[in-house]
Each structure stands twice: as structure tokens, then as C-alpha cells.
Amino acid sequence: MASAESSRPSIPAGDPPSPRSYSNPYLMGVGLGLVLLTAFVVMGRGLGASGAFSSLVAWGLDSAASGHARANPFYVGYLESGVGHPLKSWLVFEVLGLAAGGLLSGALAGRIRRRVERGPRFSTPGRLAMALLGGVLMGVGSKLARGCTSGQALSGGALLGLGSWSFMIMVFVGAYATAWFVRRQWT
Amino acid sequence: MSAPLYKFGLFGDELSLVVAFVIGLGFGFFLERAGFGSARKLTGQFYLTDLAVFKVMFSAIVTAMLGVFYLGWVGWLDLSLIYVGPTWLPSQIVGGLLLGIGFVVGGYCPGTSVVAVATGALDAVVFLFGLTLGIFGFGEAYDALAGFVQAGAMGTVVLPDVLGVPYGQVVLGVVLLALAGFVGAEAVERWSARRSERS
């Protein structure tokens, strides 16, 4: 990974890629849908992301304070879910693949570079604080909803689950209701 | 052919982890191709400048939904063996709201943040740290939250049940809704582009 200051031979003129350099969203959506369909056909289950981090938290706590973790049904659910080990779980391996797939695509497109994503009017420390806060909200929200955009909205949405569709609508409601207040971060 | 293959015992748990990695690989590849390793691209959805989130999400939902529907119809895929998450409306509505707020504040959702980390976004590293903190906080507060989390348990409920409409018609309805949404999204993007040219 090249530092922000050094030359980046893979990216012409040193400019960040414009949104137009990404692939057609409808085609990428169809590709993503075929990956999801493959998961349904091969495994009988959909995609996910937040669950892998729940396994990580449960495993970490079990390693540090096993009695505490084992007394909590939330953690126990994840500790019992792997193939003989909490981290040998389907979602943990799927998320490892997710990272590898992102890296592969980013490398092929010359989009790998150290950066902090923020709008032109927002400071880097401020952005990192917002990223932390957003992550915490997302952690609590995804556990309340029993899934995130991948597991609930995408997978449950394709299977027409009532909870998934209610969740998906509320994600857009929550984001649009908040967007104005954090506009300096992005615009 | 009988699918889901795993449920029919074509391979075991160990091999399912390899399958998980390969499926994740495809998932991450398409997310990055679509530009979803970039928080600025993702949040464009909420400022109406770039509706790629909606377009990608609904193209994916429609594709997978049609695939499941037709494979089930021709009898290759046993739909009763596909896991559909149960419904708890109160916690899923509040969880969705929190997740939406977290999306525009944090810039990512969990899956896209993994792709962003893989392509070098430091804010996504911090976001993922926050995500694990949030999950830990939820776990520590689980005793107090369990009542709300379990409230309104409805079991597995799908839209055809709720609407009292056959599966195929709901599928058609979602396709039409998505197509109308795509036309609307293109119009909104053109409007946004004109507005930013004027200012």
C-alpha cells in the first residue's frame, strides 16, 4: 500500500478516481445478485457481514473472560456457531473472502491507496471521530435488527421477508433524516 | 438437480467454509467494482447526487429474487430449505433506524467497510473498530435489552403472507417497483447535476 505522499503509478495524474470510473451500477447489481443467488442455491442461506464481527467479539471476550462470556446468551449463540471453533464460522470465512474480493477488484482497477474518505470542507480528525460514532451506532443497530445491509436488506429482501423489508425502509428513513445534520462531512 | 446443495449433503461443514470464502470473494469484487469501497460514493445516495446504492441494491435484490423464484418454480431449488430470517418488527424497525443514522454518520455499512479497509481507507478501519465496540456494548447490555429484542416475535413471515397475494405476483410487484425506482433515480441524478451546475 503506497502512502498518500508517495507517487502512485497505478493512478493517473494522482487524482482520486472520479465516480464515473466505477462500473455500471445496474450490471454490478446483477453480478452481486448472482453471487447472492449462488449462496442460496449452494448453501441455502444468504450473505452477511456484521455477524462475523459478532463472532470476533464473542471469541475475544471468551478468551479474556470466559465465565463472563459464557453467562450471556448473546455471546453463547456466537460461541456455539462455528465448526468446532467460534472463528471457524461461515460468516467469518465469507468476510475474509469479502476483503480479498475487494482487494482484488481494487488492485485491478488501481484504486488501492491509503486515504481518509471525507468531503472537502471536513477535517481528518473530525472524520475519524464520526467514523467511530457511526460504527458504534451501526454495531448496536445491526444487532438489534439481527443483521445489516447484507444479511437483512439484501438477502432477506430477495426472499421477501417482512422484517427485512421493514428494516430496509427504516435504514433509508434514518439515513435521509440525518443527512442534513452531517452534510459538512460529505458535501 | 436438488438444491440447496449443502442442505442435501453434497458437501460438509469444512468445505462449506471454502464455499464461504469464494462467495465472499465475489461479493467483495462486485461491491468494489460498484464503487462501494468509497464512503463519499456511498453517501452520495443521501444527498441525491449519486444513487448507486439504490441501483446496485435493487438490481441485486431483483436478480436474486427472480433466480430463487424461477429455480423454485421449475423444482430445482427447494425453497423450504432456504433460511429466511424471522421477523421481530419493533427491534428491526429501531435497528434499521440506528443503522441508517450510522450509515450517513459513519460513511459505510459493515460489508462495504470491509471492502474500504481492503482498499486502504483509514476511516473504515476506525469505523470497523466502532462496529466491534457497538456489538460489545450491545452484548454487555443484552440483559437489559433482551425484552425489547424479543418483543413482537412473529416467526418467519414473508410479504406474500402479509399481503395475501401469491408469491409470483409479489415478485412481479417488486420488479415493477424497482424499475420505476430506477427511472426515478436517473431523473433525480439529472436534477442534482443541473442544480450543482447552476450553483
mmCIF file of C-alpha atoms in Angstrom:
data_model
loop_
_atom_site.group_PDB
_atom_site.id
_atom_site.type_symbol
_atom_site.label_atom_id
_atom_site.label_comp_id
_atom_site.label_asym_id
_atom_site.label_seq_id
_atom_site.Cartn_x
_atom_site.Cartn_y
_atom_site.Cartn_z
ATOM 1 C CA MET A 1 0.000 0.000 0.000
ATOM 2 C CA ALA A 2 1.514 3.295 -1.097
ATOM 3 C CA SER A 3 1.444 6.242 1.274
ATOM 4 C CA ALA A 4 -0.594 9.279 0.349
ATOM 5 C CA GLU A 5 2.511 11.355 -0.278
ATOM 6 C CA SER A 6 4.457 8.969 -2.487
ATOM 7 C CA SER A 7 3.864 8.628 -6.183
ATOM 8 C CA ARG A 8 1.048 6.321 -7.165
ATOM 9 C CA PRO A 9 1.953 4.880 -10.529
ATOM 10 C CA SER A 10 -1.286 2.951 -10.821
ATOM 11 C CA ILE A 11 -3.432 6.092 -10.619
ATOM 12 C CA PRO A 12 -3.082 8.554 -13.468
ATOM 13 C CA ALA A 13 -2.275 12.168 -12.530
ATOM 14 C CA GLY A 14 -2.524 11.434 -8.818
ATOM 15 C CA ASP A 15 -6.190 12.323 -8.726
ATOM 16 C CA PRO A 16 -8.642 10.142 -6.878
ATOM 17 C CA PRO A 17 -10.793 8.172 -9.291
ATOM 18 C CA SER A 18 -13.944 10.015 -10.233
ATOM 19 C CA PRO A 19 -17.235 8.249 -9.542
ATOM 20 C CA ARG A 20 -17.541 7.811 -13.297
ATOM 21 C CA SER A 21 -14.588 5.457 -13.294
ATOM 22 C CA TYR A 22 -16.640 2.832 -11.493
ATOM 23 C CA SER A 23 -18.568 0.168 -13.360
ATOM 24 C CA ASN A 24 -22.217 0.405 -14.347
ATOM 25 C CA PRO A 25 -24.298 0.118 -11.137
ATOM 26 C CA TYR A 26 -27.058 -1.969 -12.717
ATOM 27 C CA LEU A 27 -24.579 -4.514 -14.104
ATOM 28 C CA MET A 28 -22.735 -4.667 -10.776
ATOM 29 C CA GLY A 29 -26.059 -5.137 -9.020
ATOM 30 C CA VAL A 30 -26.889 -8.060 -11.303
ATOM 31 C CA GLY A 31 -23.428 -9.528 -10.568
ATOM 32 C CA LEU A 32 -23.982 -9.108 -6.849
ATOM 33 C CA GLY A 33 -27.435 -10.655 -7.193
ATOM 34 C CA LEU A 34 -25.934 -13.696 -8.947
ATOM 35 C CA VAL A 35 -23.434 -14.090 -6.079
ATOM 36 C CA LEU A 36 -26.348 -13.933 -3.638
ATOM 37 C CA LEU A 37 -28.332 -16.428 -5.734
ATOM 38 C CA THR A 38 -25.296 -18.743 -5.705
ATOM 39 C CA ALA A 39 -25.260 -18.554 -1.901
ATOM 40 C CA PHE A 40 -28.957 -19.505 -1.816
ATOM 41 C CA VAL A 41 -28.511 -22.383 -4.289
ATOM 42 C CA VAL A 42 -25.257 -23.785 -2.901
ATOM 43 C CA MET A 43 -25.693 -23.097 0.827
ATOM 44 C CA GLY A 44 -29.386 -22.397 1.368
ATOM 45 C CA ARG A 45 -28.536 -19.108 3.050
ATOM 46 C CA GLY A 46 -27.762 -15.534 2.116
ATOM 47 C CA LEU A 47 -24.823 -13.201 2.584
ATOM 48 C CA GLY A 48 -23.842 -11.361 5.755
ATOM 49 C CA ALA A 49 -21.211 -9.136 7.331
ATOM 50 C CA SER A 50 -21.970 -7.921 10.848
ATOM 51 C CA GLY A 51 -22.335 -11.477 12.159
ATOM 52 C CA ALA A 52 -18.636 -12.128 11.527
ATOM 53 C CA PHE A 53 -17.734 -9.265 13.859
ATOM 54 C CA SER A 54 -20.134 -10.601 16.485
ATOM 55 C CA SER A 55 -18.244 -13.908 16.337
ATOM 56 C CA LEU A 56 -14.998 -11.970 16.732
ATOM 57 C CA VAL A 57 -16.296 -10.058 19.769
ATOM 58 C CA ALA A 58 -17.712 -13.219 21.371
ATOM 59 C CA TRP A 59 -14.491 -15.146 20.776
ATOM 60 C CA GLY A 60 -12.315 -12.291 22.096
ATOM 61 C CA LEU A 61 -14.382 -11.977 25.249
ATOM 62 C CA ASP A 62 -14.433 -15.747 25.743
ATOM 63 C CA SER A 63 -10.633 -15.738 25.550
ATOM 64 C CA ALA A 64 -10.295 -12.860 28.036
ATOM 65 C CA ALA A 65 -13.138 -13.591 30.467
ATOM 66 C CA SER A 66 -14.744 -16.914 29.630
ATOM 67 C CA GLY A 67 -17.093 -17.050 32.628
ATOM 68 C CA HIS A 68 -18.472 -13.624 31.750
ATOM 69 C CA ALA A 69 -18.980 -14.502 28.078
ATOM 70 C CA ARG A 70 -20.495 -17.929 28.780
ATOM 71 C CA ALA A 71 -23.093 -16.401 31.130
ATOM 72 C CA ASN A 72 -24.525 -14.236 28.331
ATOM 73 C CA PRO A 73 -26.863 -15.900 25.802
ATOM 74 C CA PHE A 74 -25.957 -13.310 23.140
ATOM 75 C CA TYR A 75 -22.283 -14.327 23.167
ATOM 76 C CA VAL A 76 -23.050 -18.023 23.665
ATOM 77 C CA GLY A 77 -25.045 -18.033 20.425
ATOM 78 C CA TYR A 78 -21.936 -16.996 18.504
ATOM 79 C CA LEU A 79 -19.549 -19.170 20.529
ATOM 80 C CA GLU A 80 -21.561 -22.257 19.581
ATOM 81 C CA SER A 81 -21.984 -21.392 15.909
ATOM 82 C CA GLY A 82 -18.601 -22.243 14.364
ATOM 83 C CA VAL A 83 -17.291 -25.545 13.013
ATOM 84 C CA GLY A 84 -15.568 -26.566 16.268
ATOM 85 C CA HIS A 85 -14.268 -23.020 16.856
ATOM 86 C CA PRO A 86 -16.188 -19.713 17.017
ATOM 87 C CA LEU A 87 -13.987 -18.189 14.304
ATOM 88 C CA LYS A 88 -14.411 -21.183 12.011
ATOM 89 C CA SER A 89 -17.848 -19.886 11.137
ATOM 90 C CA TRP A 90 -19.404 -19.451 7.708
ATOM 91 C CA LEU A 91 -19.695 -15.679 8.014
ATOM 92 C CA VAL A 92 -16.116 -15.203 9.231
ATOM 93 C CA PHE A 93 -14.808 -17.014 6.141
ATOM 94 C CA GLU A 94 -17.251 -15.156 3.901
ATOM 95 C CA VAL A 95 -15.998 -11.828 5.291
ATOM 96 C CA LEU A 96 -12.373 -12.892 4.718
ATOM 97 C CA GLY A 97 -13.401 -13.553 1.112
ATOM 98 C CA LEU A 98 -15.159 -10.175 1.032
ATOM 99 C CA ALA A 99 -11.920 -8.426 1.968
ATOM 100 C CA ALA A 100 -9.947 -10.476 -0.587
ATOM 101 C CA GLY A 101 -12.504 -9.741 -3.321
ATOM 102 C CA GLY A 102 -12.419 -6.021 -2.560
ATOM 103 C CA LEU A 103 -8.628 -6.065 -2.608
ATOM 104 C CA LEU A 104 -8.558 -7.948 -5.920
ATOM 105 C CA SER A 105 -11.000 -5.589 -7.636
ATOM 106 C CA GLY A 106 -9.330 -2.506 -6.170
ATOM 107 C CA ALA A 107 -5.885 -3.716 -7.268
ATOM 108 C CA LEU A 108 -7.054 -4.473 -10.812
ATOM 109 C CA ALA A 109 -8.612 -1.011 -11.066
ATOM 110 C CA GLY A 110 -5.657 0.815 -9.458
ATOM 111 C CA ARG A 111 -7.818 2.061 -6.615
ATOM 112 C CA ILE A 112 -5.758 0.845 -3.646
ATOM 113 C CA ARG A 113 -4.402 3.785 -1.718
ATOM 114 C CA ARG A 114 -4.150 4.978 1.856
ATOM 115 C CA ARG A 115 -6.789 7.648 2.357
ATOM 116 C CA VAL A 116 -9.434 9.105 4.629
ATOM 117 C CA GLU A 117 -12.787 9.439 2.875
ATOM 118 C CA ARG A 118 -14.298 12.855 3.604
ATOM 119 C CA GLY A 119 -15.760 15.911 1.928
ATOM 120 C CA PRO A 120 -13.521 18.873 1.049
ATOM 121 C CA ARG A 121 -14.760 21.011 3.966
ATOM 122 C CA PHE A 122 -14.245 18.462 6.737
ATOM 123 C CA SER A 123 -11.139 17.752 8.841
ATOM 124 C CA THR A 124 -9.467 14.355 9.038
ATOM 125 C CA PRO A 125 -9.694 14.047 12.865
ATOM 126 C CA GLY A 126 -13.340 15.080 12.721
ATOM 127 C CA ARG A 127 -13.998 12.478 10.066
ATOM 128 C CA LEU A 128 -12.324 9.734 12.117
ATOM 129 C CA ALA A 129 -14.448 10.668 15.159
ATOM 130 C CA MET A 130 -17.584 10.461 13.005
ATOM 131 C CA ALA A 131 -16.471 7.099 11.599
ATOM 132 C CA LEU A 132 -16.098 5.780 15.163
ATOM 133 C CA LEU A 133 -19.523 7.091 16.205
ATOM 134 C CA GLY A 134 -21.167 5.755 13.060
ATOM 135 C CA GLY A 135 -19.543 2.373 13.611
ATOM 136 C CA VAL A 136 -20.861 2.166 17.173
ATOM 137 C CA LEU A 137 -24.406 3.067 16.033
ATOM 138 C CA MET A 138 -24.118 0.502 13.267
ATOM 139 C CA GLY A 139 -22.924 -2.185 15.703
ATOM 140 C CA VAL A 140 -25.872 -1.638 18.046
ATOM 141 C CA GLY A 141 -28.361 -1.241 15.171
ATOM 142 C CA SER A 142 -27.272 -4.373 13.337
ATOM 143 C CA LYS A 143 -27.537 -6.479 16.476
ATOM 144 C CA LEU A 144 -30.979 -5.078 17.319
ATOM 145 C CA ALA A 145 -32.108 -5.857 13.783
ATOM 146 C CA ARG A 146 -30.273 -9.218 13.689
ATOM 147 C CA GLY A 147 -28.383 -8.294 10.561
ATOM 148 C CA CYS A 148 -27.122 -5.415 8.470
ATOM 149 C CA THR A 149 -27.478 -4.272 4.887
ATOM 150 C CA SER A 150 -26.060 -7.600 3.654
ATOM 151 C CA GLY A 151 -27.945 -10.099 5.780
ATOM 152 C CA GLN A 152 -31.230 -8.270 6.235
ATOM 153 C CA ALA A 153 -31.706 -5.812 3.379
ATOM 154 C CA LEU A 154 -30.050 -7.744 0.539
ATOM 155 C CA SER A 155 -30.551 -11.407 1.494
ATOM 156 C CA GLY A 156 -33.813 -11.082 3.407
ATOM 157 C CA GLY A 157 -35.052 -8.559 0.849
ATOM 158 C CA ALA A 158 -34.601 -11.029 -2.025
ATOM 159 C CA LEU A 159 -36.509 -13.647 -0.011
ATOM 160 C CA LEU A 160 -39.297 -11.110 0.658
ATOM 161 C CA GLY A 161 -39.023 -11.312 4.470
ATOM 162 C CA LEU A 162 -41.341 -8.891 6.265
ATOM 163 C CA GLY A 163 -38.729 -7.960 8.901
ATOM 164 C CA SER A 164 -36.089 -7.427 6.223
ATOM 165 C CA TRP A 165 -38.259 -5.058 4.171
ATOM 166 C CA SER A 166 -39.317 -3.125 7.278
ATOM 167 C CA PHE A 167 -35.656 -2.880 8.242
ATOM 168 C CA MET A 168 -34.581 -1.752 4.769
ATOM 169 C CA ILE A 169 -37.156 1.038 4.625
ATOM 170 C CA MET A 170 -36.081 2.256 8.075
ATOM 171 C CA VAL A 171 -32.400 2.310 7.037
ATOM 172 C CA PHE A 172 -33.259 4.800 4.269
ATOM 173 C CA VAL A 173 -35.545 6.783 6.612
ATOM 174 C CA GLY A 174 -32.828 7.002 9.286
ATOM 175 C CA ALA A 175 -30.120 7.992 6.802
ATOM 176 C CA TYR A 176 -32.178 10.650 4.973
ATOM 177 C CA ALA A 177 -33.405 12.088 8.292
ATOM 178 C CA THR A 178 -29.812 12.505 9.480
ATOM 179 C CA ALA A 179 -28.104 13.522 6.227
ATOM 180 C CA TRP A 180 -28.750 17.268 6.573
ATOM 181 C CA PHE A 181 -27.118 17.387 10.028
ATOM 182 C CA VAL A 182 -23.865 15.817 8.858
ATOM 183 C CA ARG A 183 -23.746 17.403 5.388
ATOM 184 C CA ARG A 184 -20.464 19.203 6.100
ATOM 185 C CA GLN A 185 -18.800 15.830 6.391
ATOM 186 C CA TRP A 186 -19.593 14.817 2.821
ATOM 187 C CA THR A 187 -20.558 17.780 0.629
ATOM 188 C CA MET B 1 -30.770 -31.371 -9.503
ATOM 189 C CA SER B 2 -31.622 -30.810 -5.852
ATOM 190 C CA ALA B 3 -30.624 -27.583 -4.229
ATOM 191 C CA PRO B 4 -29.609 -26.054 -1.832
ATOM 192 C CA LEU B 5 -26.657 -28.382 -2.370
ATOM 193 C CA TYR B 6 -25.336 -28.083 1.190
ATOM 194 C CA LYS B 7 -28.724 -28.945 2.688
ATOM 195 C CA PHE B 8 -28.821 -32.083 0.528
ATOM 196 C CA GLY B 9 -25.467 -33.164 1.934
ATOM 197 C CA LEU B 10 -23.363 -32.652 -1.192
ATOM 198 C CA PHE B 11 -20.529 -31.341 0.970
ATOM 199 C CA GLY B 12 -19.773 -30.958 4.655
ATOM 200 C CA ASP B 13 -19.044 -28.164 7.115
ATOM 201 C CA GLU B 14 -15.319 -27.913 6.400
ATOM 202 C CA LEU B 15 -15.855 -27.474 2.669
ATOM 203 C CA SER B 16 -18.676 -25.014 3.368
ATOM 204 C CA LEU B 17 -16.024 -22.650 4.747
ATOM 205 C CA VAL B 18 -14.180 -22.754 1.405
ATOM 206 C CA VAL B 19 -17.500 -22.040 -0.315
ATOM 207 C CA ALA B 20 -17.987 -19.133 2.106
ATOM 208 C CA PHE B 21 -14.632 -17.649 1.121
ATOM 209 C CA VAL B 22 -15.321 -17.989 -2.613
ATOM 210 C CA ILE B 23 -18.798 -16.455 -2.300
ATOM 211 C CA GLY B 24 -17.320 -13.641 -0.201
ATOM 212 C CA LEU B 25 -14.732 -13.097 -2.926
ATOM 213 C CA GLY B 26 -17.481 -12.470 -5.478
ATOM 214 C CA PHE B 27 -19.388 -10.288 -3.027
ATOM 215 C CA GLY B 28 -16.359 -8.079 -2.354
ATOM 216 C CA PHE B 29 -15.389 -7.911 -6.008
ATOM 217 C CA PHE B 30 -18.749 -6.542 -7.146
ATOM 218 C CA LEU B 31 -19.029 -4.145 -4.187
ATOM 219 C CA GLU B 32 -15.640 -2.622 -5.016
ATOM 220 C CA ARG B 33 -16.393 -2.505 -8.772
ATOM 221 C CA ALA B 34 -19.571 -0.582 -7.986
ATOM 222 C CA GLY B 35 -17.529 1.967 -6.015
ATOM 223 C CA PHE B 36 -18.762 0.852 -2.608
ATOM 224 C CA GLY B 37 -15.304 0.956 -1.050
ATOM 225 C CA SER B 38 -15.707 4.742 -1.050
ATOM 226 C CA ALA B 39 -17.741 6.446 1.680
ATOM 227 C CA ARG B 40 -18.156 9.535 -0.491
ATOM 228 C CA LYS B 41 -19.657 7.461 -3.274
ATOM 229 C CA LEU B 42 -21.932 5.593 -0.843
ATOM 230 C CA THR B 43 -23.205 8.687 0.965
ATOM 231 C CA GLY B 44 -23.983 10.399 -2.361
ATOM 232 C CA GLN B 45 -27.192 8.374 -2.076
ATOM 233 C CA PHE B 46 -28.332 10.509 0.858
ATOM 234 C CA TYR B 47 -27.508 13.839 -0.830
ATOM 235 C CA LEU B 48 -29.198 12.694 -4.062
ATOM 236 C CA THR B 49 -26.019 13.266 -6.102
ATOM 237 C CA ASP B 50 -25.298 9.585 -6.818
ATOM 238 C CA LEU B 51 -27.967 6.936 -6.315
ATOM 239 C CA ALA B 52 -25.684 3.950 -6.943
ATOM 240 C CA VAL B 53 -26.582 2.423 -3.563
ATOM 241 C CA PHE B 54 -30.240 2.159 -4.549
ATOM 242 C CA LYS B 55 -29.457 0.997 -8.089
ATOM 243 C CA VAL B 56 -26.989 -1.724 -7.058
ATOM 244 C CA MET B 57 -29.073 -2.898 -4.114
ATOM 245 C CA PHE B 58 -32.299 -3.242 -6.051
ATOM 246 C CA SER B 59 -30.657 -4.755 -9.148
ATOM 247 C CA ALA B 60 -29.156 -7.361 -6.799
ATOM 248 C CA ILE B 61 -32.409 -7.981 -4.922
ATOM 249 C CA VAL B 62 -34.395 -8.328 -8.165
ATOM 250 C CA THR B 63 -31.794 -10.668 -9.718
ATOM 251 C CA ALA B 64 -31.588 -12.974 -6.697
ATOM 252 C CA MET B 65 -35.348 -12.820 -6.103
ATOM 253 C CA LEU B 66 -36.118 -13.819 -9.717
ATOM 254 C CA GLY B 67 -33.480 -16.559 -9.595
ATOM 255 C CA VAL B 68 -34.908 -18.059 -6.423
ATOM 256 C CA PHE B 69 -38.457 -17.769 -7.753
ATOM 257 C CA TYR B 70 -37.789 -19.444 -11.111
ATOM 258 C CA LEU B 71 -35.477 -22.154 -9.734
ATOM 259 C CA GLY B 72 -38.156 -22.963 -7.182
ATOM 260 C CA TRP B 73 -40.858 -22.958 -9.862
ATOM 261 C CA VAL B 74 -39.044 -25.478 -12.075
ATOM 262 C CA GLY B 75 -38.396 -27.586 -8.999
ATOM 263 C CA TRP B 76 -34.596 -27.388 -8.827
ATOM 264 C CA LEU B 77 -34.472 -25.395 -5.619
ATOM 265 C CA ASP B 78 -36.389 -26.449 -2.504
ATOM 266 C CA LEU B 79 -37.479 -23.072 -1.160
ATOM 267 C CA SER B 80 -38.457 -24.549 2.206
ATOM 268 C CA LEU B 81 -34.770 -25.281 2.866
ATOM 269 C CA ILE B 82 -33.594 -21.686 2.340
ATOM 270 C CA TYR B 83 -33.170 -19.835 5.591
ATOM 271 C CA VAL B 84 -35.431 -16.780 5.828
ATOM 272 C CA GLY B 85 -34.756 -14.683 8.918
ATOM 273 C CA PRO B 86 -37.729 -14.419 11.288
ATOM 274 C CA THR B 87 -39.472 -11.108 11.952
ATOM 275 C CA TRP B 88 -39.452 -9.014 15.119
ATOM 276 C CA LEU B 89 -40.850 -5.681 13.977
ATOM 277 C CA PRO B 90 -40.034 -3.428 16.987
ATOM 278 C CA SER B 91 -36.326 -4.275 17.183
ATOM 279 C CA GLN B 92 -35.913 -4.419 13.408
ATOM 280 C CA ILE B 93 -37.525 -1.016 12.917
ATOM 281 C CA VAL B 94 -35.404 0.635 15.628
ATOM 282 C CA GLY B 95 -32.319 -1.296 14.484
ATOM 283 C CA GLY B 96 -32.894 -0.155 10.900
ATOM 284 C CA LEU B 97 -33.193 3.481 12.005
ATOM 285 C CA LEU B 98 -29.960 3.269 14.021
ATOM 286 C CA LEU B 99 -28.214 1.580 11.126
ATOM 287 C CA GLY B 100 -29.385 4.282 8.725
ATOM 288 C CA ILE B 101 -28.126 7.017 11.040
ATOM 289 C CA GLY B 102 -24.856 5.115 11.458
ATOM 290 C CA PHE B 103 -24.569 4.778 7.660
ATOM 291 C CA VAL B 104 -24.606 8.526 6.948
ATOM 292 C CA VAL B 105 -22.583 9.407 10.077
ATOM 293 C CA GLY B 106 -20.009 6.627 9.633
ATOM 294 C CA GLY B 107 -19.994 6.516 5.840
ATOM 295 C CA TYR B 108 -20.265 2.752 5.474
ATOM 296 C CA CYS B 109 -22.278 -0.288 6.375
ATOM 297 C CA PRO B 110 -20.430 -3.338 7.747
ATOM 298 C CA GLY B 111 -19.901 -5.107 4.404
ATOM 299 C CA THR B 112 -18.777 -2.040 2.478
ATOM 300 C CA SER B 113 -16.433 -1.016 5.299
ATOM 301 C CA VAL B 114 -14.552 -4.308 4.885
ATOM 302 C CA VAL B 115 -14.046 -3.517 1.196
ATOM 303 C CA ALA B 116 -12.947 0.026 2.096
ATOM 304 C CA VAL B 117 -10.379 -1.306 4.583
ATOM 305 C CA ALA B 118 -9.082 -3.710 1.933
ATOM 306 C CA THR B 119 -8.518 -0.784 -0.450
ATOM 307 C CA GLY B 120 -6.793 1.427 2.143
ATOM 308 C CA ALA B 121 -9.447 3.658 3.746
ATOM 309 C CA LEU B 122 -8.260 4.524 7.255
ATOM 310 C CA ASP B 123 -11.658 5.912 8.253
ATOM 311 C CA ALA B 124 -13.099 2.462 7.528
ATOM 312 C CA VAL B 125 -10.577 0.907 9.936
ATOM 313 C CA VAL B 126 -11.879 3.266 12.635
ATOM 314 C CA PHE B 127 -15.457 2.507 11.569
ATOM 315 C CA LEU B 128 -14.881 -1.242 11.979
ATOM 316 C CA PHE B 129 -13.373 -0.633 15.402
ATOM 317 C CA GLY B 130 -16.536 1.313 16.280
ATOM 318 C CA LEU B 131 -18.662 -1.531 14.904
ATOM 319 C CA THR B 132 -16.996 -4.072 17.200
ATOM 320 C CA LEU B 133 -17.348 -1.632 20.125
ATOM 321 C CA GLY B 134 -21.061 -1.270 19.357
ATOM 322 C CA ILE B 135 -21.518 -5.036 19.204
ATOM 323 C CA PHE B 136 -19.639 -5.386 22.501
ATOM 324 C CA GLY B 137 -21.831 -2.669 24.055
ATOM 325 C CA PHE B 138 -24.944 -4.444 22.801
ATOM 326 C CA GLY B 139 -23.676 -7.726 24.248
ATOM 327 C CA GLU B 140 -22.931 -6.155 27.648
ATOM 328 C CA ALA B 141 -26.377 -4.524 27.720
ATOM 329 C CA TYR B 142 -28.090 -7.675 26.468
ATOM 330 C CA ASP B 143 -29.791 -8.453 29.811
ATOM 331 C CA ALA B 144 -31.484 -5.064 29.782
ATOM 332 C CA LEU B 145 -32.253 -5.144 26.037
ATOM 333 C CA ALA B 146 -33.444 -8.763 25.752
ATOM 334 C CA GLY B 147 -37.083 -7.871 26.469
ATOM 335 C CA PHE B 148 -37.178 -5.379 23.596
ATOM 336 C CA VAL B 149 -35.104 -7.571 21.279
ATOM 337 C CA GLN B 150 -37.539 -10.474 21.712
ATOM 338 C CA ALA B 151 -40.681 -8.326 21.593
ATOM 339 C CA GLY B 152 -43.199 -8.910 18.822
ATOM 340 C CA ALA B 153 -41.748 -12.247 17.666
ATOM 341 C CA MET B 154 -43.695 -13.257 14.546
ATOM 342 C CA GLY B 155 -41.595 -16.162 13.313
ATOM 343 C CA THR B 156 -40.820 -16.393 9.603
ATOM 344 C CA VAL B 157 -43.187 -14.070 7.753
ATOM 345 C CA VAL B 158 -42.851 -13.169 4.085
ATOM 346 C CA LEU B 159 -44.592 -10.408 2.139
ATOM 347 C CA PRO B 160 -46.931 -12.768 0.223
ATOM 348 C CA ASP B 161 -48.358 -13.881 3.624
ATOM 349 C CA VAL B 162 -48.824 -10.325 4.833
ATOM 350 C CA LEU B 163 -50.327 -9.003 1.619
ATOM 351 C CA GLY B 164 -52.395 -12.106 0.931
ATOM 352 C CA VAL B 165 -51.063 -12.110 -2.625
ATOM 353 C CA PRO B 166 -49.444 -15.102 -4.404
ATOM 354 C CA TYR B 167 -45.617 -15.277 -4.351
ATOM 355 C CA GLY B 168 -45.321 -14.734 -8.115
ATOM 356 C CA GLN B 169 -47.392 -11.561 -8.023
ATOM 357 C CA VAL B 170 -45.320 -10.083 -5.203
ATOM 358 C CA VAL B 171 -42.188 -10.887 -7.228
ATOM 359 C CA LEU B 172 -43.697 -9.087 -10.231
ATOM 360 C CA GLY B 173 -44.667 -6.161 -7.993
ATOM 361 C CA VAL B 174 -41.118 -5.818 -6.651
ATOM 362 C CA VAL B 175 -39.707 -5.934 -10.199
ATOM 363 C CA LEU B 176 -42.087 -3.159 -11.323
ATOM 364 C CA LEU B 177 -41.335 -1.124 -8.193
ATOM 365 C CA ALA B 178 -37.603 -1.463 -8.823
ATOM 366 C CA LEU B 179 -37.935 -0.481 -12.497
ATOM 367 C CA ALA B 180 -39.964 2.602 -11.536
ATOM 368 C CA GLY B 181 -37.329 3.351 -8.887
ATOM 369 C CA PHE B 182 -34.530 3.137 -11.483
ATOM 370 C CA VAL B 183 -36.308 5.588 -13.782
ATOM 371 C CA GLY B 184 -36.848 7.887 -10.791
ATOM 372 C CA ALA B 185 -33.213 7.545 -9.687
ATOM 373 C CA GLU B 186 -31.930 8.572 -13.132
ATOM 374 C CA ALA B 187 -34.235 11.597 -13.104
ATOM 375 C CA VAL B 188 -33.100 12.611 -9.604
ATOM 376 C CA GLU B 189 -29.431 12.357 -10.637
ATOM 377 C CA ARG B 190 -30.034 14.579 -13.694
ATOM 378 C CA TRP B 191 -31.853 17.102 -11.485
ATOM 379 C CA SER B 192 -28.958 17.051 -8.992
ATOM 380 C CA ALA B 193 -26.407 17.579 -11.762
ATOM 381 C CA ARG B 194 -28.317 20.582 -13.151
ATOM 382 C CA ARG B 195 -28.658 22.060 -9.665
ATOM 383 C CA SER B 196 -24.917 21.797 -8.980
ATOM 384 C CA GLU B 197 -24.125 23.373 -12.380
ATOM 385 C CA ARG B 198 -26.253 26.398 -11.533
ATOM 386 C CA SER B 199 -24.701 26.965 -8.089
#
